Coordinates of C-alpha atoms in Angstrom, one line a residue:
Chain A
M1 CA 15.4 -14.9 -39.5
T2 CA 19.1 -14.1 -39.2
A3 CA 21.4 -16.9 -38.0
T4 CA 22.7 -16.4 -34.5
A5 CA 26.4 -16.3 -34.1
P6 CA 27.9 -19.5 -32.7
T7 CA 28.8 -19.1 -29.1
T8 CA 32.1 -20.2 -27.8
T9 CA 30.8 -21.0 -24.3
P10 CA 27.5 -22.8 -23.5
P11 CA 24.8 -20.4 -22.2
R12 CA 25.1 -19.9 -18.5
K13 CA 22.1 -20.8 -16.4
I14 CA 20.6 -17.9 -14.4
R15 CA 21.4 -18.4 -10.7
I16 CA 18.7 -17.6 -8.1
A17 CA 19.0 -17.4 -4.3
T18 CA 16.1 -17.1 -1.9
A19 CA 15.8 -16.2 1.8
S20 CA 13.2 -15.7 4.5
L21 CA 14.0 -13.1 7.1
A22 CA 11.1 -12.1 9.4
G23 CA 8.8 -14.0 7.0
C24 CA 6.2 -16.6 7.3
F25 CA 7.4 -18.7 4.4
G26 CA 4.2 -17.9 2.6
C27 CA 5.9 -16.0 -0.2
H28 CA 8.0 -19.2 -0.8
M29 CA 4.8 -21.2 -0.9
S30 CA 3.2 -18.8 -3.3
F31 CA 6.4 -19.3 -5.4
A32 CA 5.7 -23.0 -5.3
D33 CA 2.2 -22.3 -6.4
I34 CA 3.5 -21.8 -10.0
D35 CA 3.0 -25.6 -9.8
T36 CA 4.3 -27.7 -12.7
R37 CA 5.9 -24.6 -14.1
L38 CA 8.6 -25.2 -11.5
L39 CA 9.7 -28.1 -13.7
A40 CA 10.2 -25.7 -16.6
L41 CA 11.9 -23.2 -14.4
S42 CA 14.3 -25.9 -13.2
E43 CA 15.5 -26.3 -16.8
W44 CA 16.3 -22.6 -17.0
V45 CA 17.8 -21.7 -13.6
T46 CA 20.0 -23.0 -10.9
F47 CA 19.3 -22.4 -7.2
D48 CA 21.9 -21.1 -4.8
R49 CA 21.2 -20.7 -1.1
S50 CA 17.5 -21.1 -0.4
P51 CA 15.3 -22.8 2.2
L52 CA 14.7 -25.3 -0.7
T53 CA 18.4 -26.2 -1.1
D54 CA 21.1 -27.3 1.2
W55 CA 23.6 -24.5 0.5
K56 CA 24.4 -22.9 3.9
T57 CA 26.1 -19.8 2.6
V58 CA 25.0 -17.6 -0.3
G59 CA 27.2 -17.4 -3.4
E60 CA 27.4 -15.1 -6.4
C61 CA 24.0 -15.1 -8.1
D62 CA 21.9 -13.2 -10.5
I63 CA 18.7 -12.8 -8.5
A64 CA 18.0 -12.9 -4.8
L65 CA 14.3 -13.2 -3.7
I66 CA 13.9 -12.0 -0.1
E67 CA 10.7 -12.5 1.9
G68 CA 10.1 -11.1 5.4
G69 CA 11.1 -7.9 7.2
V70 CA 14.1 -7.4 9.3
C71 CA 13.4 -8.2 13.0
N72 CA 16.7 -9.4 14.5
A73 CA 20.5 -9.2 14.1
E74 CA 20.8 -12.4 12.1
N75 CA 18.3 -11.0 9.5
V76 CA 20.6 -8.0 9.0
E77 CA 23.7 -10.2 8.5
V78 CA 21.9 -12.5 6.0
L79 CA 20.3 -9.6 4.1
R80 CA 23.7 -7.9 3.7
A81 CA 25.3 -11.2 2.5
F82 CA 22.5 -11.6 -0.1
R83 CA 22.9 -8.0 -1.2
R84 CA 26.7 -8.5 -1.7
A85 CA 26.1 -11.8 -3.6
A86 CA 23.2 -10.9 -5.9
R87 CA 23.1 -8.7 -8.9
I88 CA 19.4 -8.1 -8.6
L89 CA 17.8 -8.1 -5.1
V90 CA 14.0 -8.4 -4.9
A91 CA 11.8 -7.5 -1.9
V92 CA 9.0 -10.2 -2.1
G93 CA 5.8 -9.7 -0.2
A94 CA 4.3 -7.1 2.2
C95 CA 6.8 -7.9 5.0
A96 CA 9.9 -7.2 3.0
I97 CA 8.2 -4.1 1.5
N98 CA 6.9 -2.2 4.6
G99 CA 7.5 -4.5 7.5
G100 CA 4.2 -6.2 7.1
L101 CA 1.9 -7.4 9.9
P102 CA 5.0 -8.3 12.1
A103 CA 5.7 -4.5 12.2
Q104 CA 2.6 -4.1 14.3
R105 CA 5.0 -4.9 17.2
N106 CA 6.5 -1.5 16.6
H107 CA 3.5 -0.2 18.7
H108 CA 5.1 -1.9 21.7
R109 CA 8.5 -1.9 23.5
V110 CA 10.4 -5.1 22.6
E111 CA 11.4 -5.7 26.2
A112 CA 7.7 -5.7 27.2
L113 CA 6.9 -8.2 24.5
L114 CA 9.7 -10.6 25.4
T115 CA 8.9 -10.4 29.1
H116 CA 5.2 -10.9 28.4
V117 CA 5.7 -14.1 26.4
F118 CA 8.7 -15.7 28.3
E119 CA 8.2 -14.5 31.9
T120 CA 4.8 -13.3 32.9
D121 CA 2.5 -15.5 30.7
R122 CA 0.4 -17.5 33.2
H123 CA 0.9 -20.8 31.3
L124 CA 4.7 -20.8 31.7
A125 CA 6.6 -23.1 34.1
P126 CA 7.8 -21.3 37.3
G127 CA 11.2 -19.5 36.9
S128 CA 10.8 -19.1 33.1
R129 CA 13.1 -16.3 31.7
V130 CA 13.7 -14.4 28.5
P131 CA 16.2 -16.6 26.5
N132 CA 19.7 -15.4 27.1
D133 CA 22.0 -17.6 25.0
P134 CA 24.4 -15.8 22.7
E135 CA 23.5 -18.5 20.1
L136 CA 20.2 -16.6 19.7
P137 CA 20.1 -13.4 17.7
L138 CA 18.9 -10.3 19.6
L139 CA 15.7 -8.7 18.4
L140 CA 15.9 -5.1 17.0
E141 CA 14.0 -2.4 18.7
H142 CA 11.7 -2.2 15.7
V143 CA 10.8 -4.3 12.6
H144 CA 12.0 -2.7 9.4
P145 CA 11.4 -3.2 5.6
I146 CA 14.5 -4.5 3.8
H147 CA 14.9 -1.2 1.9
E148 CA 15.9 0.5 5.2
I149 CA 18.9 -1.8 5.4
V150 CA 20.0 -2.4 1.7
R151 CA 19.2 -1.2 -1.8
V152 CA 16.3 -3.0 -3.4
D153 CA 16.0 -3.4 -7.2
Y154 CA 12.4 -4.6 -7.4
Y155 CA 9.3 -5.0 -5.2
L156 CA 6.7 -7.8 -5.6
P157 CA 3.7 -6.7 -3.6
G158 CA 1.2 -9.0 -2.0
C159 CA 0.7 -11.0 1.2
P160 CA 1.7 -13.1 -0.5
P161 CA 2.2 -12.0 -4.1
T162 CA 0.2 -14.3 -6.4
A163 CA 2.0 -17.1 -8.2
E164 CA 1.1 -15.2 -11.4
V165 CA 3.0 -12.2 -10.2
I166 CA 6.0 -14.2 -9.3
W167 CA 5.9 -16.2 -12.5
T168 CA 5.4 -13.1 -14.7
F169 CA 8.3 -11.3 -12.8
L170 CA 10.7 -14.2 -13.3
M171 CA 9.8 -14.7 -17.0
D172 CA 10.3 -11.0 -17.6
L173 CA 13.7 -11.0 -15.9
L174 CA 14.8 -14.2 -17.7
A175 CA 13.8 -12.7 -21.1
G176 CA 15.6 -9.4 -20.3
R177 CA 12.3 -7.5 -20.1
E178 CA 11.5 -4.8 -17.6
P179 CA 8.8 -6.3 -15.3
H180 CA 5.3 -4.8 -15.5
F181 CA 2.2 -5.7 -13.5
P182 CA -1.2 -4.7 -14.7
Y183 CA -4.0 -3.6 -12.3
P184 CA -5.6 -7.1 -11.8
M185 CA -2.1 -8.5 -10.8
L186 CA -1.4 -5.9 -8.1
R187 CA -2.4 -6.8 -4.6
Y188 CA -1.1 -5.7 -1.2
D189 CA -3.3 -8.1 0.7
Chain B
M1 CA -21.1 5.9 -16.0
A2 CA -22.9 7.9 -18.7
P3 CA -21.4 11.4 -19.1
M4 CA -23.7 13.9 -17.4
T5 CA -23.7 17.5 -18.4
S6 CA -25.0 20.1 -16.1
P7 CA -28.2 21.7 -17.4
F8 CA -26.6 25.0 -16.5
A9 CA -23.4 24.3 -18.4
S10 CA -22.9 27.2 -20.8
E11 CA -19.2 27.7 -21.3
T12 CA -16.4 25.2 -22.1
F13 CA -12.8 24.8 -21.2
T14 CA -10.3 22.3 -22.8
L15 CA -9.4 19.2 -20.8
D16 CA -6.8 16.9 -22.3
G17 CA -7.6 18.3 -25.7
K18 CA -11.4 17.9 -25.4
P19 CA -14.0 20.7 -25.0
T20 CA -15.6 20.3 -21.5
P21 CA -18.7 22.2 -20.6
F22 CA -19.0 23.8 -17.2
A23 CA -21.5 25.9 -15.2
P24 CA -20.3 29.2 -13.6
G25 CA -18.7 28.6 -10.2
Q26 CA -17.7 25.0 -11.0
T27 CA -14.2 23.8 -10.3
V28 CA -12.2 22.0 -13.0
L29 CA -12.6 18.7 -11.0
E30 CA -16.4 19.1 -10.7
A31 CA -16.9 19.9 -14.3
A32 CA -14.6 17.1 -15.4
L33 CA -16.4 14.5 -13.3
A34 CA -19.8 15.8 -14.4
A35 CA -18.6 15.3 -18.0
G36 CA -17.5 11.7 -17.2
H37 CA -13.8 12.6 -17.3
Y38 CA -12.1 11.1 -14.3
I39 CA -9.3 12.9 -12.4
P40 CA -7.8 11.0 -9.4
H41 CA -9.0 12.4 -6.0
L42 CA -9.3 11.2 -2.4
C43 CA -10.7 14.1 -0.3
W44 CA -13.3 15.5 -2.8
H45 CA -16.8 14.1 -2.4
P46 CA -20.1 14.9 -4.2
E47 CA -21.9 15.8 -1.0
M48 CA -19.0 17.3 1.0
G49 CA -17.2 19.1 -1.8
N50 CA -13.5 19.9 -1.8
H51 CA -11.0 19.9 1.1
G52 CA -7.6 20.4 -0.7
S53 CA -5.6 18.0 1.5
C54 CA -4.9 15.0 -0.7
R55 CA -3.4 16.8 -3.7
L56 CA -4.1 13.8 -6.0
C57 CA -6.3 15.9 -8.3
V58 CA -3.4 18.0 -9.5
V59 CA -3.5 19.2 -13.1
E60 CA -1.4 21.4 -15.4
A61 CA -2.9 24.8 -16.3
N62 CA -1.7 28.3 -16.8
G63 CA 1.9 27.0 -16.9
R64 CA 1.9 25.4 -13.4
I65 CA 0.4 22.6 -11.4
H66 CA -2.9 23.3 -9.5
A67 CA -5.3 21.3 -7.4
S68 CA -8.2 20.8 -9.8
C69 CA -10.7 20.7 -6.8
A70 CA -9.8 24.4 -6.1
L71 CA -9.2 25.6 -9.7
P72 CA -12.3 27.5 -11.0
A73 CA -13.2 26.6 -14.6
Q74 CA -12.8 29.5 -16.9
P75 CA -13.8 29.8 -20.6
G76 CA -11.1 28.6 -22.9
L77 CA -8.8 27.4 -20.0
Q78 CA -6.3 24.7 -21.2
V79 CA -6.1 21.9 -18.7
V80 CA -3.9 18.7 -18.8
S81 CA -4.9 16.0 -16.3
K82 CA -2.9 13.1 -17.9
S83 CA 0.9 13.4 -18.3
E84 CA 4.0 11.5 -17.2
T85 CA 4.8 14.3 -14.7
L86 CA 1.3 14.1 -13.1
T87 CA 1.4 10.3 -12.9
R88 CA 4.7 10.5 -11.2
V89 CA 3.6 13.3 -8.8
R90 CA 0.4 11.3 -7.9
R91 CA 2.4 8.1 -7.3
T92 CA 4.8 10.0 -5.0
L93 CA 1.8 11.4 -3.1
L94 CA 0.4 7.9 -2.7
E95 CA 3.7 6.6 -1.5
M96 CA 3.8 9.5 1.1
L97 CA 0.4 8.5 2.4
F98 CA 1.4 4.9 2.7
A99 CA 4.7 5.7 4.4
E100 CA 3.1 8.1 6.9
G101 CA 0.6 5.6 8.3
N102 CA 0.5 1.9 9.2
H103 CA -1.1 0.7 6.0
F104 CA -0.7 -3.1 6.6
C105 CA -3.4 -4.0 4.0
P106 CA -3.0 -7.8 4.7
G107 CA -4.7 -7.3 8.1
C108 CA -7.1 -4.4 7.2
E109 CA -10.8 -5.1 6.9
K110 CA -11.1 -2.4 4.2
S111 CA -8.7 -4.1 1.9
G112 CA -10.4 -4.3 -1.6
D113 CA -12.9 -1.7 -0.4
C114 CA -10.4 1.1 0.1
L115 CA -10.0 4.1 -2.2
L116 CA -6.3 4.8 -1.2
Q117 CA -5.4 1.2 -2.0
A118 CA -7.3 1.2 -5.3
L119 CA -5.6 4.4 -6.4
A120 CA -2.2 3.0 -5.5
Y121 CA -3.0 -0.1 -7.7
A122 CA -4.3 2.2 -10.5
H123 CA -1.0 4.1 -10.4
G124 CA 1.0 0.9 -10.6
M125 CA 2.5 1.5 -7.1
T126 CA 4.5 -1.7 -6.3
A127 CA 5.8 -0.3 -3.0
S128 CA 6.3 3.0 -1.1
H129 CA 9.9 3.9 -1.6
F130 CA 10.1 6.0 1.6
D131 CA 11.1 4.9 5.0
P132 CA 8.0 4.2 7.0
F133 CA 7.0 6.6 9.9
Y134 CA 5.5 3.8 12.0
P135 CA 3.2 6.1 14.0
Q136 CA 2.1 5.0 17.4
R137 CA -1.4 6.5 17.8
R138 CA -3.9 4.6 19.9
I139 CA -7.1 3.0 18.6
D140 CA -10.3 4.6 20.0
A141 CA -12.9 1.8 20.6
S142 CA -14.8 3.8 23.2
H143 CA -17.9 4.0 21.0
P144 CA -20.4 1.1 21.2
D145 CA -20.8 0.8 17.4
L146 CA -17.7 2.4 15.9
W147 CA -13.9 2.3 16.1
L148 CA -11.1 4.5 14.9
D149 CA -7.6 3.5 13.8
P150 CA -5.9 6.8 13.5
N151 CA -2.7 5.2 12.0
R152 CA -4.8 4.5 8.8
C153 CA -6.3 8.0 8.7
I154 CA -5.3 10.1 5.6
L155 CA -6.8 13.4 7.1
C156 CA -9.2 13.8 4.2
G157 CA -11.6 15.5 6.6
L158 CA -14.7 13.9 5.1
C159 CA -15.9 12.6 8.5
V160 CA -15.4 16.1 10.0
R161 CA -17.3 17.8 7.2
A162 CA -20.1 15.2 7.4
S163 CA -20.5 15.5 11.1
L164 CA -20.5 19.3 10.9
A165 CA -23.1 19.3 8.1
E166 CA -25.5 17.1 10.2
G167 CA -25.0 19.3 13.3
K168 CA -23.2 16.8 15.5
E169 CA -19.7 18.3 15.4
A170 CA -18.3 15.1 16.8
L171 CA -14.9 15.2 15.0
V172 CA -12.0 17.6 14.4
I173 CA -8.5 17.5 13.0
G174 CA -6.1 18.9 15.5
G175 CA -2.3 19.3 15.9
R176 CA 0.2 20.7 13.5
G177 CA 2.5 19.2 10.9
I178 CA 3.1 15.5 11.2
A179 CA 1.3 15.5 14.6
S180 CA -2.0 16.4 12.9
R181 CA -4.6 13.8 13.6
L182 CA -8.4 13.2 13.9
L183 CA -9.8 13.9 17.4
A184 CA -13.1 13.6 19.1
T185 CA -14.5 16.9 20.2
S186 CA -15.7 15.5 23.6
P187 CA -13.9 16.8 26.7
S188 CA -12.6 13.3 27.4
G189 CA -11.3 13.0 23.8
L190 CA -13.3 9.8 23.4
L191 CA -15.6 9.1 20.4
G192 CA -18.0 7.3 22.8
D193 CA -18.5 10.7 24.7
T194 CA -19.5 12.6 21.5
A195 CA -23.0 12.6 20.0
L196 CA -21.7 10.5 17.0
A197 CA -24.1 7.7 16.1
A198 CA -23.8 4.7 13.9
T199 CA -26.7 6.1 11.7
D200 CA -24.7 9.4 11.1
R201 CA -23.5 10.2 7.6
A202 CA -20.0 10.7 9.2
A203 CA -20.0 7.1 10.5
R204 CA -19.8 5.6 7.0
I205 CA -18.0 8.2 4.9
C206 CA -14.4 7.3 5.6
P207 CA -12.8 6.2 2.2
V208 CA -10.1 4.1 3.9
G209 CA -9.9 1.9 7.0
A210 CA -9.7 4.6 9.7
L211 CA -13.3 5.2 10.9
N212 CA -15.2 1.9 10.9
F213 CA -18.2 0.0 12.1
K214 CA -17.5 -2.6 14.8
E215 CA -17.9 -6.3 14.1
V216 CA -18.7 -6.1 10.4
G217 CA -15.2 -6.8 8.9
F218 CA -14.3 -9.4 6.3
A219 CA -17.9 -9.9 5.2
S220 CA -17.2 -9.7 1.4
P221 CA -15.5 -12.7 -0.3
I222 CA -12.2 -11.9 -2.0
G223 CA -13.0 -11.3 -5.7
K224 CA -16.3 -9.6 -4.9
R225 CA -15.0 -6.6 -3.0
R226 CA -15.7 -3.1 -4.3
F227 CA -12.4 -2.5 -6.1
D228 CA -11.3 -6.1 -6.8
H229 CA -11.5 -5.9 -10.5
R230 CA -12.1 -2.2 -11.4
P231 CA -10.1 0.9 -10.7
P232 CA -12.0 4.0 -9.3
E233 CA -12.0 5.5 -12.8
A234 CA -14.3 2.7 -14.1
M235 CA -16.9 3.1 -11.4
S236 CA -20.2 4.9 -11.0
D237 CA -20.6 7.6 -8.3
K238 CA -22.7 5.2 -6.3
E239 CA -19.8 2.7 -6.1
R240 CA -16.9 5.1 -5.9
Y241 CA -18.1 7.2 -3.0
T242 CA -18.8 6.0 0.6

């Protein structure tokens, strides 16, 4: 073994941001399924904006894990902010990859769906209307995978990806290896 | 599966450096599969033969790329079925099929039991890199025992060929270009108005989640589905083909 050169600065922790767009939070739960390995991970990485932290805006980071497709205007804004902030942006799960099951709404006109749910459903109070406050983001005409909006560096398939896939992927990136998934690890369902 | 050599095999050609016997009239794909040498394919079927639509069976021979399901075996022919180029071409073809349809595997009852999906896994496809087409074709649930989701159909033509062979002629592929789709031959255009029956060969030949039986979905536990642990390459004919 050769001695490593002394570093003048302490090694910087890898910074990870995570986001859910038109997601179900299931990919985040599958991430949490790495279980006690989360404790080891917490020694090696720092989390930026994430549903698991209190950071409200995303800052410069190494890795952004994005679950969910893009279904409304706020999703687009958040996705672009994560793309600007992150060196490596990862599409996590079926929704981020090809729109996922929410993209089945692409069979219908978005106006018809909103009217059906907020105005004509027989269990609504009389006078119910489609929400109109500018505080609320408008839905896009169709649901889109994130690669239609921004460039994607890696895809982690699955609905959700297994904890083993997420763990293997992060360990590969942390070690500077190119991620690789053998047949038994690949799942789209 | 134990390698089977046709009793009529007399000549040989070279497949990935190995001498492979063939009978006169056999295609490279037929001879390769008979010799236990797997070449990826979707639209070829032992009973229905070749179709030529999926293009997954491409191989290198005579200085170019051919569909091995249509390439007649010749004595001394040099064929390459495994190369970096071929893997890349096949992965691209799989990504095209995924992008063209609505392949939302998480809600598909054929997941784990689907040849298209298994081949995508076997080619290490993490995602289709193309923009999705999001087709808007309507489900046909007019038949009492069967239903068709044309947004999952890969136009392999197996159901058409099976129905033709058993004299029902219930199905046809119509339209041109991206508008091509599976149609019922009945004047109403409904499956329920054709002679198609649940006992027909055509009713159970679909290799993906397009033409299905009604009310039988999600019967196999995850982990025990057809392709859960093994790629098509490692399967017997009985398991591989529907």
